Amino acid sequence: MMIGRVIGNVWATRKKDSLSGSKLMIVQRLDAVSGESLENFVAVDCVGSGIGEKVLVTVGSSARKALENTEAPVDAAIVGIIDEAKD
Amino acid sequence: MMIGRVIGNVWATRKKDSLSGSKLMIVQRLDAVSGESLENFVAVDCVGSGIGEKVLVTVGSSARKALENTEAPVDAAIVGIIDEAKD
Amino acid sequence: MMIGRVIGNVWATRKKDSLSGSKLMIVQRLDAVSGESLENFVAVDCVGSGIGEKVLVTVGSSARKALENTEAPVDAAIVGIIDEAKD
Amino acid sequence: MMIGRVIGNVWATRKKDSLSGSKLMIVQRLDAVSGESLENFVAVDCVGSGIGEKVLVTVGSSARKALENTEAPVDAAIVGIIDEAKD
Amino acid sequence: MMIGRVIGNVWATRKKDSLSGSKLMIVQRLDAVSGESLENFVAVDCVGSGIGEKVLVTVGSSARKALENTEAPVDAAIVGIIDEAKD
């Protein structure tokens, strides 16, 4: 999994029906040690996260395990809100 | 998922039968914040997108969940047309 | 999926039985816009491609959907021969 | 799989129920030859590893095979503690 | 798949039971054209390969298809020993 910060939303009126109701968030990956910003991507929120929060993201087919509809075409999901990452 | 722009088509007369009828699009990945062009790749259109449109793309095995034939050998699918990505 | 050029063959006498009869090709990935050579890898040919041809390659678990034996340990498959990629 | 060092913990009070009880560790990937630090990420501990230990990590859908709950949304798991990596 | 050279072994006394008996090898990925060394990683040997040999490696969920126990948490497998890679 990776650590990231929610930095925005994506709106898509025309989309696969199986994505209806999904909250699509833009996530900026962070280096867990330095906090440096890495690449960004879009993930489906599964835990009620908001913009500015630090989150845990799962990618690949495992992301679908976090969804209500596990048959949706989703490859990244926000699965936790981070209290603290301590090294 | 990632954000990209549809920039072209790919034509392949000889292909796996399970790809027949698939619209193969060239997508240029975009950085969601800066809008900078990143790598490009080929994705199957699942939402009626056209050249020039900004789209949401799912990759990996999850891409197959967007297809009519979920047994086709496809690892990237256009699953939405983006109205707005706001950070 | 990605666009590449078939640039060679790989021969392996000792291999998993489930790979017997597979045509193992070296593919050089190409940037779809600039045509620049990117990384190379090995893919199983599923469409009768030959050296020098421009091909469409599927990677990951989806590659197995192109094989006769979908239980073979294969993570990249040539699924089409490209006539034209137009941007 | 990759070799890494456990360098910290991640705490997330709000998370998917299926992650409850999972020990979330920050792992710094290491080059197996030079020992150089590469990227870091979060993995679920499945072998009782502690901070400072050198571990073996599996990523992708295969990571779920190491979990008690194979339906949890996890894409990286610590599957062994390394005694020695000898080249 | 990718081409690599077996450059070492990994020993892990404490590991998931499902990995018992697996031969864990360090593999250095090679560029198929230039022969240049790329990243390294750990793979389970499935063909009796030894240190110094040039091998074919499958990654991701497809790697599990090469194992006796397809439920083991493995994301990379050595599936062939290369006689010749000719471009």
Tab-separated table of C-alpha atoms in Angstrom:
chain	number	residue	atom	x	y	z
A	1	MET	CA	0.000	0.000	0.000
A	2	MET	CA	1.116	3.576	-0.204
A	3	ILE	CA	0.698	6.761	1.749
A	4	GLY	CA	-0.799	9.786	0.031
A	5	ARG	CA	-2.669	13.023	0.517
A	6	VAL	CA	-6.112	13.669	-0.955
A	7	ILE	CA	-5.697	16.811	-3.053
A	8	GLY	CA	-8.832	17.015	-5.182
A	9	ASN	CA	-11.868	15.445	-6.806
A	10	VAL	CA	-12.622	14.179	-10.277
A	11	TRP	CA	-16.058	14.609	-11.858
A	12	ALA	CA	-17.123	12.388	-14.723
A	13	THR	CA	-20.769	12.484	-15.817
A	14	ARG	CA	-20.275	9.880	-18.545
A	15	LYS	CA	-18.782	6.810	-16.913
A	16	LYS	CA	-19.327	3.078	-16.541
A	17	ASP	CA	-22.556	2.443	-14.609
A	18	SER	CA	-20.619	0.349	-12.119
A	19	LEU	CA	-18.761	3.527	-11.048
A	20	SER	CA	-21.962	5.448	-10.213
A	21	GLY	CA	-21.851	6.827	-6.703
A	22	SER	CA	-18.089	6.292	-6.375
A	23	LYS	CA	-16.223	9.255	-4.893
A	24	LEU	CA	-13.217	9.737	-7.197
A	25	MET	CA	-10.362	11.487	-5.423
A	26	ILE	CA	-7.001	12.757	-6.696
A	27	VAL	CA	-4.275	11.423	-4.421
A	28	GLN	CA	-0.677	12.648	-4.310
A	29	ARG	CA	1.630	9.866	-3.215
A	30	LEU	CA	4.052	10.829	-0.430
A	31	ASP	CA	7.396	9.348	0.509
A	32	ALA	CA	6.776	7.768	3.926
A	33	VAL	CA	10.096	9.001	5.292
A	34	SER	CA	10.812	12.382	3.732
A	35	GLY	CA	7.198	13.368	3.068
A	36	GLU	CA	8.228	14.382	-0.447
A	37	SER	CA	5.465	14.469	-3.091
A	38	LEU	CA	5.678	11.676	-5.659
A	39	GLU	CA	3.305	10.791	-8.535
A	40	ASN	CA	-0.460	11.420	-8.371
A	41	PHE	CA	-3.402	9.275	-9.459
A	42	VAL	CA	-7.159	8.779	-8.961
A	43	ALA	CA	-8.567	6.479	-6.248
A	44	VAL	CA	-12.064	5.605	-5.055
A	45	ASP	CA	-12.706	6.717	-1.488
A	46	CYS	CA	-13.936	3.850	0.731
A	47	VAL	CA	-13.571	5.421	4.197
A	48	GLY	CA	-15.116	8.908	4.025
A	49	SER	CA	-11.846	10.769	3.505
A	50	GLY	CA	-11.721	14.472	2.646
A	51	ILE	CA	-9.384	16.843	0.867
A	52	GLY	CA	-6.182	17.446	2.821
A	53	GLU	CA	-6.263	14.148	4.701
A	54	LYS	CA	-3.362	11.700	4.706
A	55	VAL	CA	-4.576	8.316	3.541
A	56	LEU	CA	-3.602	4.707	2.947
A	57	VAL	CA	-4.169	3.533	-0.629
A	58	THR	CA	-4.329	0.006	-2.030
A	59	VAL	CA	-3.761	-0.537	-5.753
A	60	GLY	CA	-4.301	-3.278	-8.315
A	61	SER	CA	-6.949	-6.004	-8.114
A	62	SER	CA	-6.783	-5.859	-4.305
A	63	ALA	CA	-8.357	-2.388	-4.447
A	64	ARG	CA	-11.635	-3.965	-5.542
A	65	LYS	CA	-11.816	-5.825	-2.214
A	66	ALA	CA	-12.498	-2.473	-0.531
A	67	LEU	CA	-15.520	-1.622	-2.714
A	68	GLU	CA	-19.195	-2.315	-2.134
A	69	ASN	CA	-19.373	-3.468	-5.755
A	70	THR	CA	-16.290	-5.654	-6.146
A	71	GLU	CA	-17.006	-5.951	-9.878
A	72	ALA	CA	-16.423	-2.242	-10.571
A	73	PRO	CA	-13.456	-1.349	-12.858
A	74	VAL	CA	-11.345	0.202	-10.093
A	75	ASP	CA	-7.581	-0.186	-9.593
A	76	ALA	CA	-6.962	2.115	-6.593
A	77	ALA	CA	-8.920	2.571	-3.352
A	78	ILE	CA	-8.496	4.697	-0.228
A	79	VAL	CA	-8.723	2.118	2.573
A	80	GLY	CA	-7.666	4.097	5.665
A	81	ILE	CA	-7.095	7.562	7.082
A	82	ILE	CA	-3.676	7.848	8.671
A	83	ASP	CA	-3.342	9.084	12.260
A	84	GLU	CA	0.387	8.739	12.373
A	85	ALA	CA	3.199	7.178	10.377
A	86	LYS	CA	6.197	6.848	12.653
A	87	ASP	CA	9.672	5.803	11.663
B	1	MET	CA	-6.880	5.038	-11.987
B	2	MET	CA	-5.199	7.695	-14.020
B	3	ILE	CA	-6.158	10.752	-16.002
B	4	GLY	CA	-5.221	10.928	-19.674
B	5	ARG	CA	-6.070	12.444	-23.020
B	6	VAL	CA	-7.157	10.387	-26.026
B	7	ILE	CA	-4.667	11.274	-28.755
B	8	GLY	CA	-5.180	8.648	-31.452
B	9	ASN	CA	-6.381	5.254	-32.642
B	10	VAL	CA	-4.680	1.958	-33.250
B	11	TRP	CA	-5.723	-0.309	-36.131
B	12	ALA	CA	-4.876	-4.005	-36.038
B	13	THR	CA	-6.470	-6.274	-38.623
B	14	ARG	CA	-4.797	-9.406	-37.292
B	15	LYS	CA	-5.656	-9.655	-33.613
B	16	LYS	CA	-7.119	-12.067	-31.080
B	17	ASP	CA	-10.774	-12.741	-31.923
B	18	SER	CA	-11.758	-11.662	-28.428
B	19	LEU	CA	-10.579	-8.111	-29.317
B	20	SER	CA	-12.863	-7.821	-32.375
B	21	GLY	CA	-14.984	-4.719	-32.214
B	22	SER	CA	-12.863	-3.140	-29.465
B	23	LYS	CA	-12.024	0.516	-30.054
B	24	LEU	CA	-8.277	0.766	-29.345
B	25	MET	CA	-7.253	4.276	-28.353
B	26	ILE	CA	-3.847	5.826	-27.703
B	27	VAL	CA	-3.971	7.632	-24.372
B	28	GLN	CA	-1.402	10.112	-23.080
B	29	ARG	CA	-1.273	10.076	-19.306
B	30	LEU	CA	-1.450	13.516	-17.691
B	31	ASP	CA	-0.243	14.664	-14.302
B	32	ALA	CA	-3.446	15.495	-12.415
B	33	VAL	CA	-1.951	18.647	-10.902
B	34	SER	CA	0.405	20.154	-13.469
B	35	GLY	CA	-1.299	18.738	-16.570
B	36	GLU	CA	2.135	17.668	-17.815
B	37	SER	CA	2.211	14.819	-20.378
B	38	LEU	CA	3.545	11.532	-19.005
B	39	GLU	CA	3.842	8.099	-20.683
B	40	ASN	CA	1.382	6.892	-23.332
B	41	PHE	CA	-0.284	3.515	-23.864
B	42	VAL	CA	-3.227	1.807	-25.581
B	43	ALA	CA	-6.615	1.394	-23.865
B	44	VAL	CA	-9.977	-0.011	-24.933
B	45	ASP	CA	-12.717	2.616	-24.993
B	46	CYS	CA	-15.757	1.611	-22.912
B	47	VAL	CA	-17.639	4.923	-22.744
B	48	GLY	CA	-17.732	6.344	-26.279
B	49	SER	CA	-14.791	8.691	-25.885
B	50	GLY	CA	-13.255	10.570	-28.796
B	51	ILE	CA	-9.918	12.044	-29.724
B	52	GLY	CA	-9.046	15.089	-27.632
B	53	GLU	CA	-11.200	14.139	-24.652
B	54	LYS	CA	-9.834	13.900	-21.120
B	55	VAL	CA	-10.579	10.470	-19.720
B	56	LEU	CA	-10.320	8.246	-16.661
B	57	VAL	CA	-8.403	5.009	-17.278
B	58	THR	CA	-8.300	1.808	-15.225
B	59	VAL	CA	-5.380	-0.589	-15.679
B	60	GLY	CA	-4.533	-4.170	-14.814
B	61	SER	CA	-7.024	-6.993	-14.316
B	62	SER	CA	-9.613	-4.460	-13.107
B	63	ALA	CA	-9.763	-3.049	-16.648
B	64	ARG	CA	-11.512	-6.223	-17.787
B	65	LYS	CA	-14.437	-5.430	-15.466
B	66	ALA	CA	-15.324	-2.550	-17.804
B	67	LEU	CA	-15.574	-4.737	-20.930
B	68	GLU	CA	-18.577	-6.497	-22.432
B	69	ASN	CA	-16.365	-9.562	-22.850
B	70	THR	CA	-14.537	-9.789	-19.520
B	71	GLU	CA	-12.411	-12.635	-20.930
B	72	ALA	CA	-10.681	-10.434	-23.519
B	73	PRO	CA	-6.895	-9.925	-23.136
B	74	VAL	CA	-7.124	-6.269	-22.130
B	75	ASP	CA	-5.078	-4.489	-19.431
B	76	ALA	CA	-6.302	-0.871	-19.818
B	77	ALA	CA	-9.798	0.537	-20.274
B	78	ILE	CA	-11.276	4.029	-20.597
B	79	VAL	CA	-14.015	4.027	-17.933
B	80	GLY	CA	-15.077	7.678	-17.773
B	81	ILE	CA	-14.939	11.040	-19.542
B	82	ILE	CA	-13.743	13.756	-17.207
B	83	ASP	CA	-15.794	16.935	-16.782
B	84	GLU	CA	-13.488	18.468	-14.248
B	85	ALA	CA	-10.554	17.524	-12.053
B	86	LYS	CA	-10.268	20.066	-9.292
B	87	ASP	CA	-7.469	20.371	-6.764
C	1	MET	CA	-1.702	-2.328	-23.620
C	2	MET	CA	1.445	-1.116	-25.217
C	3	ILE	CA	2.934	-0.839	-28.686
C	4	GLY	CA	6.208	-2.592	-29.428
C	5	ARG	CA	8.390	-4.076	-32.114
C	6	VAL	CA	9.355	-7.764	-32.208
C	7	ILE	CA	13.156	-7.759	-32.246
C	8	GLY	CA	14.156	-11.341	-31.489
C	9	ASN	CA	13.450	-14.790	-30.074
C	10	VAL	CA	14.265	-16.499	-26.818
C	11	TRP	CA	15.121	-20.200	-26.681
C	12	ALA	CA	14.790	-22.124	-23.444
C	13	THR	CA	15.091	-25.910	-23.553
C	14	ARG	CA	14.515	-26.306	-19.826
C	15	LYS	CA	11.256	-24.586	-18.962
C	16	LYS	CA	7.927	-25.205	-17.264
C	17	ASP	CA	5.969	-27.829	-19.231
C	18	SER	CA	3.064	-25.410	-19.487
C	19	LEU	CA	5.280	-23.162	-21.678
C	20	SER	CA	6.030	-25.912	-24.234
C	21	GLY	CA	5.221	-24.792	-27.724
C	22	SER	CA	5.001	-21.131	-26.759
C	23	LYS	CA	6.799	-18.760	-29.135
C	24	LEU	CA	8.822	-16.473	-26.845
C	25	MET	CA	9.588	-13.141	-28.503
C	26	ILE	CA	11.728	-10.207	-27.408
C	27	VAL	CA	9.666	-7.036	-27.742
C	28	GLN	CA	10.998	-3.492	-27.620
C	29	ARG	CA	8.370	-1.119	-26.319
C	30	LEU	CA	7.865	2.002	-28.437
C	31	ASP	CA	6.495	5.400	-27.479
C	32	ALA	CA	3.218	5.636	-29.415
C	33	VAL	CA	3.835	9.264	-30.373
C	34	SER	CA	7.575	9.712	-30.901
C	35	GLY	CA	8.339	6.093	-31.852
C	36	GLU	CA	11.262	6.202	-29.403
C	37	SER	CA	12.503	2.832	-28.071
C	38	LEU	CA	11.665	2.209	-24.434
C	39	GLU	CA	12.294	-0.904	-22.256
C	40	ASN	CA	12.299	-4.450	-23.681
C	41	PHE	CA	10.806	-7.672	-22.361
C	42	VAL	CA	9.703	-11.169	-23.406
C	43	ALA	CA	6.144	-11.905	-24.571
C	44	VAL	CA	4.370	-14.999	-25.889
C	45	ASP	CA	3.203	-14.596	-29.475
C	46	CYS	CA	-0.539	-15.336	-29.881
C	47	VAL	CA	-1.146	-13.968	-33.407
C	48	GLY	CA	1.646	-15.306	-35.625
C	49	SER	CA	3.826	-12.219	-35.462
C	50	GLY	CA	7.357	-12.139	-36.872
C	51	ILE	CA	10.558	-10.262	-36.262
C	52	GLY	CA	10.319	-6.610	-37.316
C	53	GLU	CA	6.545	-6.347	-36.929
C	54	LYS	CA	4.863	-3.681	-34.815
C	55	VAL	CA	2.600	-5.341	-32.291
C	56	LEU	CA	0.078	-4.744	-29.514
C	57	VAL	CA	1.065	-6.327	-26.198
C	58	THR	CA	-1.062	-7.045	-23.137
C	59	VAL	CA	0.651	-7.530	-19.764
C	60	GLY	CA	-0.229	-8.897	-16.348
C	61	SER	CA	-2.867	-11.517	-15.604
C	62	SER	CA	-4.860	-10.326	-18.625
C	63	ALA	CA	-2.111	-11.692	-20.889
C	64	ARG	CA	-3.164	-15.215	-19.960
C	65	LYS	CA	-6.585	-14.597	-21.546
C	66	ALA	CA	-4.835	-14.623	-24.947
C	67	LEU	CA	-3.265	-18.073	-24.482
C	68	GLU	CA	-4.574	-21.490	-25.450
C	69	ASN	CA	-3.507	-22.687	-22.006
C	70	THR	CA	-4.736	-19.955	-19.692
C	71	GLU	CA	-2.973	-21.655	-16.781
C	72	ALA	CA	0.532	-21.083	-18.194
C	73	PRO	CA	2.858	-18.800	-16.184
C	74	VAL	CA	2.827	-15.941	-18.695
C	75	ASP	CA	2.654	-12.205	-17.920
C	76	ALA	CA	2.944	-10.699	-21.426
C	77	ALA	CA	1.267	-11.665	-24.714
C	78	ILE	CA	1.309	-10.306	-28.251
C	79	VAL	CA	-2.402	-9.905	-29.034
C	80	GLY	CA	-2.383	-7.973	-32.317
C	81	ILE	CA	-0.281	-6.853	-35.269
C	82	ILE	CA	-0.557	-3.123	-35.808
C	83	ASP	CA	-1.515	-1.768	-39.238
C	84	GLU	CA	-1.441	1.822	-38.183
C	85	ALA	CA	-1.318	3.930	-35.046
C	86	LYS	CA	-2.518	7.388	-35.879
C	87	ASP	CA	-2.418	10.423	-33.609
D	1	MET	CA	9.419	-10.473	-4.219
D	2	MET	CA	11.676	-7.793	-2.863
D	3	ILE	CA	14.004	-7.290	0.043
D	4	GLY	CA	13.357	-4.430	2.456
D	5	ARG	CA	13.875	-3.148	5.943
D	6	VAL	CA	11.017	-2.436	8.358
D	7	ILE	CA	11.465	1.208	9.341
D	8	GLY	CA	8.220	2.199	11.037
D	9	ASN	CA	4.522	1.691	11.717
D	10	VAL	CA	1.393	3.276	10.351
D	11	TRP	CA	-1.629	3.928	12.574
D	12	ALA	CA	-5.058	4.379	11.042
D	13	THR	CA	-8.073	4.424	13.365
D	14	ARG	CA	-10.557	4.887	10.517
D	15	LYS	CA	-10.001	2.076	8.068
D	16	LYS	CA	-11.829	-0.712	6.247
D	17	ASP	CA	-13.100	-3.268	8.786
D	18	SER	CA	-11.289	-6.000	6.887
D	19	LEU	CA	-7.969	-4.341	7.866
D	20	SER	CA	-8.717	-4.463	11.634
D	21	GLY	CA	-5.933	-6.141	13.520
D	22	SER	CA	-3.477	-5.868	10.599
D	23	LYS	CA	-0.020	-4.632	11.568
D	24	LEU	CA	0.814	-1.967	8.991
D	25	MET	CA	4.556	-1.502	8.590
D	26	ILE	CA	6.586	1.004	6.579
D	27	VAL	CA	9.138	-0.899	4.526
D	28	GLN	CA	12.142	0.613	2.759
D	29	ARG	CA	13.061	-1.440	-0.273
D	30	LEU	CA	16.761	-2.332	-0.529
D	31	ASP	CA	18.859	-3.203	-3.537
D	32	ALA	CA	19.769	-6.870	-2.978
D	33	VAL	CA	23.342	-6.342	-4.164
D	34	SER	CA	24.413	-2.876	-3.052
D	35	GLY	CA	22.076	-2.583	-0.065
D	36	GLU	CA	21.128	0.893	-1.291
D	37	SER	CA	17.755	2.268	-0.095
D	38	LEU	CA	15.109	2.419	-2.804
D	39	GLU	CA	11.405	3.434	-2.583
D	40	ASN	CA	9.303	2.871	0.546
D	41	PHE	CA	5.738	1.627	0.959
D	42	VAL	CA	3.330	0.092	3.487
D	43	ALA	CA	2.978	-3.685	3.942
D	44	VAL	CA	0.978	-5.915	6.280
D	45	ASP	CA	3.181	-7.980	8.563
D	46	CYS	CA	2.380	-11.726	8.373
D	47	VAL	CA	5.419	-13.183	10.194
D	48	GLY	CA	5.874	-11.183	13.409
D	49	SER	CA	8.574	-8.873	12.056
D	50	GLY	CA	9.810	-5.851	14.000
D	51	ILE	CA	11.370	-2.507	13.245
D	52	GLY	CA	14.937	-2.835	11.959
D	53	GLU	CA	14.512	-6.338	10.552
D	54	LYS	CA	15.329	-7.235	6.966
D	55	VAL	CA	12.296	-8.817	5.348
D	56	LEU	CA	10.949	-10.461	2.219
D	57	VAL	CA	7.910	-8.716	0.747
D	58	THR	CA	5.353	-9.955	-1.776
D	59	VAL	CA	3.270	-7.438	-3.714
D	60	GLY	CA	0.131	-7.430	-5.836
D	61	SER	CA	-2.735	-9.911	-5.578
D	62	SER	CA	-0.279	-12.581	-4.385
D	63	ALA	CA	0.170	-10.622	-1.151
D	64	ARG	CA	-3.367	-11.566	-0.140
D	65	LYS	CA	-2.343	-15.248	-0.105
D	66	ALA	CA	-0.267	-14.495	3.017
D	67	LEU	CA	-3.191	-13.034	5.006
D	68	GLU	CA	-5.589	-14.742	7.373
D	69	ASN	CA	-8.385	-12.858	5.638
D	70	THR	CA	-7.577	-13.253	1.949
D	71	GLU	CA	-10.412	-10.858	1.082
D	72	ALA	CA	-8.756	-7.849	2.753
D	73	PRO	CA	-7.759	-4.934	0.451
D	74	VAL	CA	-4.014	-5.495	0.785
D	75	ASP	CA	-1.399	-5.257	-1.986
D	76	ALA	CA	1.857	-5.858	-0.036
D	77	ALA	CA	2.702	-8.398	2.681
D	78	ILE	CA	5.807	-9.241	4.694
D	79	VAL	CA	6.160	-12.998	4.140
D	80	GLY	CA	9.587	-13.776	5.634
D	81	ILE	CA	12.390	-12.476	7.810
D	82	ILE	CA	15.736	-12.682	6.043
D	83	ASP	CA	18.651	-14.462	7.728
D	84	GLU	CA	21.022	-13.921	4.874
D	85	ALA	CA	20.991	-12.797	1.271
D	86	LYS	CA	24.170	-14.013	-0.359
D	87	ASP	CA	25.422	-13.164	-3.805
E	1	MET	CA	8.373	-11.904	-18.828
E	2	MET	CA	11.877	-10.694	-18.335
E	3	ILE	CA	15.391	-11.982	-18.754
E	4	GLY	CA	17.687	-12.079	-15.749
E	5	ARG	CA	20.716	-13.715	-14.213
E	6	VAL	CA	20.585	-15.674	-10.954
E	7	ILE	CA	23.116	-13.973	-8.695
E	8	GLY	CA	22.436	-15.335	-5.219
E	9	ASN	CA	20.179	-16.992	-2.665
E	10	VAL	CA	18.000	-15.691	0.127
E	11	TRP	CA	17.636	-17.584	3.398
E	12	ALA	CA	14.662	-16.955	5.652
E	13	THR	CA	14.073	-19.296	8.583
E	14	ARG	CA	10.932	-17.485	9.719
E	15	LYS	CA	8.567	-17.347	6.791
E	16	LYS	CA	5.015	-18.200	5.779
E	17	ASP	CA	4.523	-21.987	5.916
E	18	SER	CA	3.348	-21.922	2.319
E	19	LEU	CA	6.884	-20.834	1.288
E	20	SER	CA	8.581	-23.841	2.951
E	21	GLY	CA	10.806	-25.666	0.529
E	22	SER	CA	10.790	-22.810	-1.992
E	23	LYS	CA	14.206	-21.947	-3.411
E	24	LEU	CA	14.434	-18.152	-3.153
E	25	MET	CA	16.874	-16.706	-5.681
E	26	ILE	CA	18.164	-13.190	-6.212
E	27	VAL	CA	17.760	-12.298	-9.878
E	28	GLN	CA	19.367	-9.360	-11.654
E	29	ARG	CA	17.232	-8.226	-14.552
E	30	LEU	CA	19.122	-7.776	-17.835
E	31	ASP	CA	18.309	-5.633	-20.835
E	32	ALA	CA	17.572	-8.178	-23.581
E	33	VAL	CA	19.479	-6.182	-26.192
E	34	SER	CA	22.434	-4.534	-24.459
E	35	GLY	CA	22.802	-7.064	-21.645
E	36	GLU	CA	23.002	-4.152	-19.196
E	37	SER	CA	22.110	-4.913	-15.548
E	38	LEU	CA	18.816	-3.429	-14.429
E	39	GLU	CA	16.962	-3.789	-11.064
E	40	ASN	CA	17.182	-6.932	-8.916
E	41	PHE	CA	14.524	-8.844	-6.997
E	42	VAL	CA	13.755	-12.231	-5.433
E	43	ALA	CA	12.069	-15.051	-7.387
E	44	VAL	CA	11.134	-18.644	-6.593
E	45	ASP	CA	13.016	-21.144	-8.736
E	46	CYS	CA	10.668	-23.571	-10.550
E	47	VAL	CA	13.106	-25.156	-13.043
E	48	GLY	CA	16.237	-26.127	-11.099
E	49	SER	CA	18.263	-23.065	-12.025
E	50	GLY	CA	21.613	-22.279	-10.424
E	51	ILE	CA	23.710	-19.234	-9.702
E	52	GLY	CA	25.140	-17.683	-12.867
E	53	GLU	CA	22.435	-18.988	-15.181
E	54	LYS	CA	20.416	-16.731	-17.462
E	55	VAL	CA	16.747	-17.246	-16.796
E	56	LEU	CA	13.222	-16.296	-17.853
E	57	VAL	CA	11.136	-14.790	-15.052
E	58	THR	CA	7.378	-14.306	-14.811
E	59	VAL	CA	5.986	-11.744	-12.369
E	60	GLY	CA	2.649	-10.899	-10.794
E	61	SER	CA	-0.219	-13.301	-10.200
E	62	SER	CA	0.899	-15.331	-13.239
E	63	ALA	CA	4.021	-16.367	-11.314
E	64	ARG	CA	1.864	-18.514	-9.046
E	65	LYS	CA	0.890	-20.656	-12.056
E	66	ALA	CA	4.465	-22.003	-12.077
E	67	LEU	CA	4.384	-23.202	-8.443
E	68	GLU	CA	3.431	-26.574	-7.033
E	69	ASN	CA	1.407	-24.716	-4.411
E	70	THR	CA	-0.438	-22.083	-6.424
E	71	GLU	CA	-1.746	-20.558	-3.181
E	72	ALA	CA	1.720	-19.488	-1.961
E	73	PRO	CA	2.328	-15.720	-1.612
E	74	VAL	CA	4.752	-15.470	-4.533
E	75	ASP	CA	4.936	-12.689	-7.132
E	76	ALA	CA	7.975	-13.769	-9.203
E	77	ALA	CA	8.999	-17.196	-10.529
E	78	ILE	CA	11.867	-18.500	-12.628
E	79	VAL	CA	10.066	-20.415	-15.387
E	80	GLY	CA	12.863	-21.220	-17.849
E	81	ILE	CA	16.624	-21.376	-18.354
E	82	ILE	CA	17.671	-19.449	-21.442
E	83	ASP	CA	19.788	-21.142	-24.097
E	84	GLU	CA	19.897	-18.177	-26.350
E	85	ALA	CA	18.215	-14.814	-26.804
E	86	LYS	CA	18.796	-13.686	-30.358
E	87	ASP	CA	17.946	-10.307	-31.820
